[in-house]
Amino acid sequence: MFTRILTSALFAGAAAGLIAALLQLYFVQPVLLHAELYEGGDLVHFGTESTVSAIQNLGGIDVVRDGLSIFFTMLVYCGYALMLVALMSLAEARGAVISARTGIIWGIAGFIAVHLAPGFTLAPEVPGVAAADVYARQVWWFSTVAATGVALWLIAFVRNWASYGIAAVLLLAPHVIGAPEPEVFTGPVPTELGALFAARAFGVGMAAWALVGCFAGHFWSSQTATESVPRTA
Amino acid sequence: MTTGTQVAAKSVSTQAIPALIALVLGFAVIFVAGHVQAGALHDAAHDVRHATGFPCH
């Protein structure tokens, strides 16, 4: 059983992670590099008085830096896939149908739990943004992911009015309580870049999660089909 | 038929522990790759942490 979870998750995580990494390098990385020019002080803008061109030379591919990004993105999505497939196996034992098609719904739910929900109050941070203490934000991030994940599970699999009520509270609570905020705003990066960065991070995250869910559902169900074929030998 | 039922019951009862181990392992991977603040690890994973929406430095 554990081998099935492991192989399904590693295949799904590596494949989706690689695609996610390429999407990130193409769509997110240029915004990040552009923002770093402001973070490091190479560029300075002054609101409406700004004369800094919005078009900048951001350099080409940095083999080591981008290679590490590909490696870590694949690693992160393998981690997510491990948790996703583990939950899929538990749901299947309770009667849920796991396939590539239903896997996409699992993936979208995963995106909501780990990207959209925490990002709703703690928006994806462009480099240089002012932020509260990193440990406090991590505690809030993990708490929000956990609360949202439990809420989505209640909505999907418990399905009674009490569970819907608890789910609503769990979905709202992290944002009503609020995330750790910086005391003052000091971000030197133009708001145009910050907004684009957050939008791109969400878009790539959703695509990657839909893929990891689809792949996980596919590999999990194909292994189930293989195991259920009677052995003749 | 009886055998099938027993196999199904067994698979339900033995499903929780492997799933739990996978959950813990997945969590550990996310924690190390995305959240540990040690210098070298942070620098190597920096761009991914920002792009993936993790709190970063």
mmCIF file of C-alpha atoms in Angstrom:
data_model
loop_
_atom_site.group_PDB
_atom_site.id
_atom_site.type_symbol
_atom_site.label_atom_id
_atom_site.label_comp_id
_atom_site.label_asym_id
_atom_site.label_seq_id
_atom_site.Cartn_x
_atom_site.Cartn_y
_atom_site.Cartn_z
ATOM 1 C CA MET A 1 0.000 0.000 0.000
ATOM 2 C CA PHE A 2 2.740 2.446 0.976
ATOM 3 C CA THR A 3 4.685 1.601 -2.197
ATOM 4 C CA ARG A 4 1.582 2.365 -4.274
ATOM 5 C CA ILE A 5 1.167 5.741 -2.573
ATOM 6 C CA LEU A 6 4.881 6.486 -2.968
ATOM 7 C CA THR A 7 5.152 5.582 -6.663
ATOM 8 C CA SER A 8 1.901 7.337 -7.642
ATOM 9 C CA ALA A 9 2.938 10.447 -5.714
ATOM 10 C CA LEU A 10 6.493 10.587 -7.054
ATOM 11 C CA PHE A 11 5.416 10.163 -10.683
ATOM 12 C CA ALA A 12 2.630 12.742 -10.315
ATOM 13 C CA GLY A 13 4.741 15.173 -8.278
ATOM 14 C CA ALA A 14 7.770 14.994 -10.554
ATOM 15 C CA ALA A 15 5.731 15.431 -13.756
ATOM 16 C CA ALA A 16 3.528 18.234 -12.431
ATOM 17 C CA GLY A 17 6.511 19.815 -10.653
ATOM 18 C CA LEU A 18 8.540 19.934 -13.851
ATOM 19 C CA ILE A 19 5.687 21.609 -15.750
ATOM 20 C CA ALA A 20 5.104 23.968 -12.808
ATOM 21 C CA ALA A 21 8.802 24.870 -12.791
ATOM 22 C CA LEU A 22 8.803 25.676 -16.510
ATOM 23 C CA LEU A 23 5.632 27.773 -16.140
ATOM 24 C CA GLN A 24 7.180 29.587 -13.182
ATOM 25 C CA LEU A 25 10.421 30.257 -15.030
ATOM 26 C CA TYR A 26 8.551 31.666 -18.010
ATOM 27 C CA PHE A 27 5.768 33.625 -16.299
ATOM 28 C CA VAL A 28 6.849 34.348 -12.712
ATOM 29 C CA GLN A 29 10.651 34.546 -12.791
ATOM 30 C CA PRO A 30 10.859 37.653 -15.060
ATOM 31 C CA VAL A 31 8.563 39.540 -12.667
ATOM 32 C CA LEU A 32 10.669 38.361 -9.717
ATOM 33 C CA LEU A 33 13.941 39.419 -11.368
ATOM 34 C CA HIS A 34 12.429 42.780 -12.293
ATOM 35 C CA ALA A 35 11.298 43.296 -8.697
ATOM 36 C CA GLU A 36 14.790 42.428 -7.428
ATOM 37 C CA LEU A 37 16.206 45.361 -9.382
ATOM 38 C CA TYR A 38 14.077 47.600 -7.124
ATOM 39 C CA GLU A 39 14.729 45.497 -4.016
ATOM 40 C CA GLY A 40 18.491 45.865 -4.498
ATOM 41 C CA GLY A 41 18.287 49.585 -5.299
ATOM 42 C CA ASP A 42 19.399 49.300 -8.956
ATOM 43 C CA LEU A 43 16.108 50.921 -9.910
ATOM 44 C CA VAL A 44 14.141 53.509 -7.947
ATOM 45 C CA HIS A 45 10.692 54.770 -8.847
ATOM 46 C CA PHE A 46 8.777 57.733 -7.474
ATOM 47 C CA GLY A 47 5.078 57.156 -8.024
ATOM 48 C CA THR A 48 3.608 59.375 -10.738
ATOM 49 C CA GLU A 49 6.933 61.212 -11.179
ATOM 50 C CA SER A 50 8.676 57.997 -12.221
ATOM 51 C CA THR A 51 10.747 58.071 -15.385
ATOM 52 C CA VAL A 52 12.056 54.508 -15.019
ATOM 53 C CA SER A 53 11.212 52.402 -18.044
ATOM 54 C CA ALA A 54 8.863 49.503 -17.381
ATOM 55 C CA ILE A 55 10.942 47.462 -19.822
ATOM 56 C CA GLN A 56 14.200 46.236 -18.302
ATOM 57 C CA ASN A 57 16.919 43.829 -19.377
ATOM 58 C CA LEU A 58 16.426 40.956 -16.950
ATOM 59 C CA GLY A 59 19.231 38.740 -18.224
ATOM 60 C CA GLY A 60 18.789 35.290 -19.669
ATOM 61 C CA ILE A 61 18.789 31.848 -18.152
ATOM 62 C CA ASP A 62 20.934 31.378 -15.044
ATOM 63 C CA VAL A 63 21.754 27.673 -15.165
ATOM 64 C CA VAL A 64 22.503 27.169 -11.462
ATOM 65 C CA ARG A 65 19.734 29.397 -10.113
ATOM 66 C CA ASP A 66 17.066 28.156 -12.519
ATOM 67 C CA GLY A 67 18.257 24.557 -12.179
ATOM 68 C CA LEU A 68 17.837 24.795 -8.393
ATOM 69 C CA SER A 69 14.378 26.286 -8.938
ATOM 70 C CA ILE A 70 13.375 23.346 -11.146
ATOM 71 C CA PHE A 71 14.728 20.876 -8.562
ATOM 72 C CA PHE A 72 12.958 22.518 -5.630
ATOM 73 C CA THR A 73 9.674 22.951 -7.505
ATOM 74 C CA MET A 74 9.682 19.234 -8.327
ATOM 75 C CA LEU A 75 10.522 18.475 -4.693
ATOM 76 C CA VAL A 76 7.696 20.681 -3.391
ATOM 77 C CA TYR A 77 5.137 19.103 -5.727
ATOM 78 C CA CYS A 78 6.354 15.599 -4.795
ATOM 79 C CA GLY A 79 5.690 16.553 -1.176
ATOM 80 C CA TYR A 80 2.241 17.852 -2.032
ATOM 81 C CA ALA A 81 1.534 14.765 -4.154
ATOM 82 C CA LEU A 82 2.479 12.481 -1.243
ATOM 83 C CA MET A 83 -0.135 14.149 0.943
ATOM 84 C CA LEU A 84 -2.680 14.268 -1.879
ATOM 85 C CA VAL A 85 -2.350 10.581 -2.779
ATOM 86 C CA ALA A 86 -2.450 9.598 0.904
ATOM 87 C CA LEU A 87 -5.754 11.453 1.276
ATOM 88 C CA MET A 88 -7.007 9.954 -2.003
ATOM 89 C CA SER A 89 -6.297 6.450 -0.685
ATOM 90 C CA LEU A 90 -8.251 7.207 2.495
ATOM 91 C CA ALA A 91 -11.157 8.643 0.492
ATOM 92 C CA GLU A 92 -11.178 5.655 -1.839
ATOM 93 C CA ALA A 93 -11.440 3.338 1.173
ATOM 94 C CA ARG A 94 -14.575 5.313 2.120
ATOM 95 C CA GLY A 95 -16.077 4.814 -1.344
ATOM 96 C CA ALA A 96 -14.827 7.817 -3.346
ATOM 97 C CA VAL A 97 -13.972 7.249 -7.009
ATOM 98 C CA ILE A 98 -10.378 8.248 -7.795
ATOM 99 C CA SER A 99 -9.484 8.841 -11.447
ATOM 100 C CA ALA A 100 -7.659 11.367 -13.584
ATOM 101 C CA ARG A 101 -10.950 13.282 -13.978
ATOM 102 C CA THR A 102 -11.866 13.411 -10.288
ATOM 103 C CA GLY A 103 -8.180 14.041 -9.565
ATOM 104 C CA ILE A 104 -8.524 17.472 -11.174
ATOM 105 C CA ILE A 105 -11.125 18.382 -8.538
ATOM 106 C CA TRP A 106 -8.712 17.124 -5.859
ATOM 107 C CA GLY A 107 -6.020 19.292 -7.410
ATOM 108 C CA ILE A 108 -8.192 22.409 -7.453
ATOM 109 C CA ALA A 109 -9.096 21.731 -3.806
ATOM 110 C CA GLY A 110 -5.380 21.426 -3.026
ATOM 111 C CA PHE A 111 -4.722 24.735 -4.767
ATOM 112 C CA ILE A 112 -7.438 26.380 -2.665
ATOM 113 C CA ALA A 113 -5.984 24.906 0.538
ATOM 114 C CA VAL A 114 -2.296 25.768 0.058
ATOM 115 C CA HIS A 115 -2.273 28.731 -2.355
ATOM 116 C CA LEU A 116 -5.558 30.603 -2.550
ATOM 117 C CA ALA A 117 -6.601 30.456 1.116
ATOM 118 C CA PRO A 118 -3.285 31.565 2.662
ATOM 119 C CA GLY A 119 -2.716 33.976 -0.248
ATOM 120 C CA PHE A 120 -6.126 35.591 0.290
ATOM 121 C CA THR A 121 -4.743 37.373 3.369
ATOM 122 C CA LEU A 122 -0.976 36.798 3.046
ATOM 123 C CA ALA A 123 -0.651 37.587 -0.672
ATOM 124 C CA PRO A 124 2.197 35.931 -2.606
ATOM 125 C CA GLU A 125 5.167 38.147 -1.765
ATOM 126 C CA VAL A 126 7.207 39.809 -4.452
ATOM 127 C CA PRO A 127 10.859 40.222 -3.334
ATOM 128 C CA GLY A 128 11.347 43.433 -1.368
ATOM 129 C CA VAL A 129 7.855 43.552 0.089
ATOM 130 C CA ALA A 130 7.472 44.636 3.716
ATOM 131 C CA ALA A 131 6.353 41.730 5.885
ATOM 132 C CA ALA A 132 6.011 40.690 9.524
ATOM 133 C CA ASP A 133 8.307 38.192 11.237
ATOM 134 C CA VAL A 134 8.761 35.128 9.008
ATOM 135 C CA TYR A 135 8.147 32.588 11.807
ATOM 136 C CA ALA A 136 4.852 34.226 12.771
ATOM 137 C CA ARG A 137 3.774 34.173 9.127
ATOM 138 C CA GLN A 138 4.751 30.510 8.798
ATOM 139 C CA VAL A 139 2.633 29.596 11.833
ATOM 140 C CA TRP A 140 -0.314 31.480 10.308
ATOM 141 C CA TRP A 141 0.341 29.877 6.907
ATOM 142 C CA PHE A 142 0.344 26.304 8.261
ATOM 143 C CA SER A 143 -2.700 26.987 10.447
ATOM 144 C CA THR A 144 -4.626 28.408 7.496
ATOM 145 C CA VAL A 145 -3.707 25.499 5.224
ATOM 146 C CA ALA A 146 -4.755 23.004 7.903
ATOM 147 C CA ALA A 147 -8.060 24.767 8.655
ATOM 148 C CA THR A 148 -8.912 25.106 4.957
ATOM 149 C CA GLY A 149 -7.956 21.510 4.204
ATOM 150 C CA VAL A 150 -10.150 20.169 7.004
ATOM 151 C CA ALA A 151 -13.002 22.432 5.836
ATOM 152 C CA LEU A 152 -12.800 21.144 2.258
ATOM 153 C CA TRP A 153 -12.701 17.522 3.485
ATOM 154 C CA LEU A 154 -15.831 18.155 5.600
ATOM 155 C CA ILE A 155 -17.631 19.681 2.606
ATOM 156 C CA ALA A 156 -16.592 16.858 0.276
ATOM 157 C CA PHE A 157 -16.971 13.773 2.441
ATOM 158 C CA VAL A 158 -19.033 14.429 5.589
ATOM 159 C CA ARG A 159 -21.820 16.366 3.902
ATOM 160 C CA ASN A 160 -24.321 17.324 6.588
ATOM 161 C CA TRP A 161 -25.418 20.731 7.831
ATOM 162 C CA ALA A 162 -23.258 20.606 10.943
ATOM 163 C CA SER A 163 -20.166 19.849 8.840
ATOM 164 C CA TYR A 164 -21.028 22.679 6.428
ATOM 165 C CA GLY A 165 -21.313 25.050 9.377
ATOM 166 C CA ILE A 166 -17.979 23.954 10.852
ATOM 167 C CA ALA A 167 -16.402 24.183 7.387
ATOM 168 C CA ALA A 168 -17.626 27.766 6.947
ATOM 169 C CA VAL A 169 -16.130 28.741 10.305
ATOM 170 C CA LEU A 170 -12.818 27.032 9.459
ATOM 171 C CA LEU A 171 -12.676 28.741 6.046
ATOM 172 C CA LEU A 172 -13.383 32.207 7.472
ATOM 173 C CA ALA A 173 -11.524 32.092 10.796
ATOM 174 C CA PRO A 174 -7.919 32.578 9.566
ATOM 175 C CA HIS A 175 -8.929 35.693 7.615
ATOM 176 C CA VAL A 176 -11.162 37.135 10.349
ATOM 177 C CA ILE A 177 -8.333 36.609 12.874
ATOM 178 C CA GLY A 178 -5.881 38.042 10.338
ATOM 179 C CA ALA A 179 -2.301 37.293 9.338
ATOM 180 C CA PRO A 180 0.789 38.890 10.910
ATOM 181 C CA GLU A 181 1.189 42.287 9.212
ATOM 182 C CA PRO A 182 4.242 44.570 8.966
ATOM 183 C CA GLU A 183 4.170 47.677 11.180
ATOM 184 C CA VAL A 184 5.053 49.976 8.294
ATOM 185 C CA PHE A 185 5.127 49.642 4.525
ATOM 186 C CA THR A 186 8.655 49.900 3.125
ATOM 187 C CA GLY A 187 8.343 48.033 -0.175
ATOM 188 C CA PRO A 188 10.412 49.703 -2.922
ATOM 189 C CA VAL A 189 8.853 47.608 -5.711
ATOM 190 C CA PRO A 190 6.203 49.241 -7.958
ATOM 191 C CA THR A 191 2.689 48.055 -7.166
ATOM 192 C CA GLU A 192 2.297 47.044 -10.817
ATOM 193 C CA LEU A 193 4.975 44.380 -10.355
ATOM 194 C CA GLY A 194 3.621 43.252 -6.990
ATOM 195 C CA ALA A 195 0.125 42.744 -8.389
ATOM 196 C CA LEU A 196 1.375 40.949 -11.498
ATOM 197 C CA PHE A 197 3.578 38.716 -9.348
ATOM 198 C CA ALA A 198 0.676 37.664 -7.108
ATOM 199 C CA ALA A 199 -1.609 37.038 -10.092
ATOM 200 C CA ARG A 200 1.025 34.987 -11.915
ATOM 201 C CA ALA A 201 1.863 32.981 -8.768
ATOM 202 C CA PHE A 202 -1.818 32.106 -8.329
ATOM 203 C CA GLY A 203 -2.293 31.234 -12.009
ATOM 204 C CA VAL A 204 0.742 28.974 -12.213
ATOM 205 C CA GLY A 205 -0.167 27.434 -8.847
ATOM 206 C CA MET A 206 -3.657 26.555 -10.052
ATOM 207 C CA ALA A 207 -2.390 25.026 -13.290
ATOM 208 C CA ALA A 208 0.233 23.013 -11.402
ATOM 209 C CA TRP A 209 -2.278 21.754 -8.845
ATOM 210 C CA ALA A 210 -4.835 20.766 -11.478
ATOM 211 C CA LEU A 211 -2.049 18.771 -13.131
ATOM 212 C CA VAL A 212 -0.734 17.171 -9.951
ATOM 213 C CA GLY A 213 -4.298 16.134 -9.029
ATOM 214 C CA CYS A 214 -4.969 14.758 -12.500
ATOM 215 C CA PHE A 215 -1.672 12.852 -12.619
ATOM 216 C CA ALA A 216 -2.079 11.543 -9.063
ATOM 217 C CA GLY A 217 -5.595 10.308 -9.861
ATOM 218 C CA HIS A 218 -4.345 8.701 -13.054
ATOM 219 C CA PHE A 219 -1.363 6.887 -11.520
ATOM 220 C CA TRP A 220 -3.326 5.832 -8.437
ATOM 221 C CA SER A 221 -6.257 4.422 -10.436
ATOM 222 C CA SER A 222 -4.037 2.716 -13.019
ATOM 223 C CA GLN A 223 -2.168 0.929 -10.214
ATOM 224 C CA THR A 224 -5.477 -0.105 -8.687
ATOM 225 C CA ALA A 225 -6.506 -1.563 -12.070
ATOM 226 C CA THR A 226 -3.210 -3.458 -12.297
ATOM 227 C CA GLU A 227 -3.568 -4.879 -8.795
ATOM 228 C CA SER A 228 -7.164 -6.031 -9.288
ATOM 229 C CA VAL A 229 -6.291 -8.148 -12.362
ATOM 230 C CA PRO A 230 -6.245 -11.792 -11.139
ATOM 231 C CA ARG A 231 -2.843 -13.380 -11.343
ATOM 232 C CA THR A 232 -2.801 -16.592 -13.353
ATOM 233 C CA ALA A 233 0.620 -17.839 -12.293
ATOM 234 C CA MET B 1 -17.291 -13.758 -1.991
ATOM 235 C CA THR B 2 -16.260 -14.140 1.630
ATOM 236 C CA THR B 3 -12.625 -13.824 0.595
ATOM 237 C CA GLY B 4 -13.422 -10.635 -1.343
ATOM 238 C CA THR B 5 -15.158 -9.118 1.690
ATOM 239 C CA GLN B 6 -12.252 -10.037 3.938
ATOM 240 C CA VAL B 7 -9.754 -8.543 1.518
ATOM 241 C CA ALA B 8 -11.810 -5.341 1.340
ATOM 242 C CA ALA B 9 -12.072 -5.143 5.124
ATOM 243 C CA LYS B 10 -8.370 -5.784 5.505
ATOM 244 C CA SER B 11 -7.470 -3.120 2.947
ATOM 245 C CA VAL B 12 -9.587 -0.556 4.829
ATOM 246 C CA SER B 13 -7.971 -1.372 8.167
ATOM 247 C CA THR B 14 -4.433 -1.395 6.787
ATOM 248 C CA GLN B 15 -4.921 1.748 4.733
ATOM 249 C CA ALA B 16 -4.667 4.315 7.491
ATOM 250 C CA ILE B 17 -1.060 3.694 8.567
ATOM 251 C CA PRO B 18 0.599 3.888 5.108
ATOM 252 C CA ALA B 19 -1.497 6.982 4.367
ATOM 253 C CA LEU B 20 -0.414 8.537 7.660
ATOM 254 C CA ILE B 21 3.266 7.811 6.926
ATOM 255 C CA ALA B 22 2.890 9.366 3.455
ATOM 256 C CA LEU B 23 1.214 12.429 4.979
ATOM 257 C CA VAL B 24 4.052 12.905 7.465
ATOM 258 C CA LEU B 25 6.683 12.359 4.748
ATOM 259 C CA GLY B 26 4.965 14.839 2.416
ATOM 260 C CA PHE B 27 4.704 17.384 5.202
ATOM 261 C CA ALA B 28 8.412 16.956 5.996
ATOM 262 C CA VAL B 29 9.353 17.535 2.343
ATOM 263 C CA ILE B 30 7.229 20.701 2.180
ATOM 264 C CA PHE B 31 8.646 21.927 5.484
ATOM 265 C CA VAL B 32 12.285 21.409 4.482
ATOM 266 C CA ALA B 33 11.985 22.632 0.880
ATOM 267 C CA GLY B 34 9.610 25.486 1.588
ATOM 268 C CA HIS B 35 9.961 26.698 5.148
ATOM 269 C CA VAL B 36 13.297 25.954 6.845
ATOM 270 C CA GLN B 37 15.170 29.259 7.127
ATOM 271 C CA ALA B 38 18.768 27.889 7.130
ATOM 272 C CA GLY B 39 20.866 30.147 4.874
ATOM 273 C CA ALA B 40 21.982 27.846 2.054
ATOM 274 C CA LEU B 41 18.616 26.098 1.824
ATOM 275 C CA HIS B 42 16.801 29.415 1.816
ATOM 276 C CA ASP B 43 18.991 30.809 -0.971
ATOM 277 C CA ALA B 44 18.705 27.690 -3.114
ATOM 278 C CA ALA B 45 14.921 27.514 -2.820
ATOM 279 C CA HIS B 46 14.414 31.310 -2.754
ATOM 280 C CA ASP B 47 12.699 31.808 -6.125
ATOM 281 C CA VAL B 48 10.481 28.761 -5.649
ATOM 282 C CA ARG B 49 9.386 29.921 -2.205
ATOM 283 C CA HIS B 50 8.297 33.275 -3.585
ATOM 284 C CA ALA B 51 6.618 31.815 -6.662
ATOM 285 C CA THR B 52 4.829 29.137 -4.624
ATOM 286 C CA GLY B 53 3.458 31.638 -2.123
ATOM 287 C CA PHE B 54 5.365 30.467 0.948
ATOM 288 C CA PRO B 55 6.333 33.072 3.527
ATOM 289 C CA CYS B 56 9.979 33.844 2.638
ATOM 290 C CA HIS B 57 12.449 35.867 4.775
#
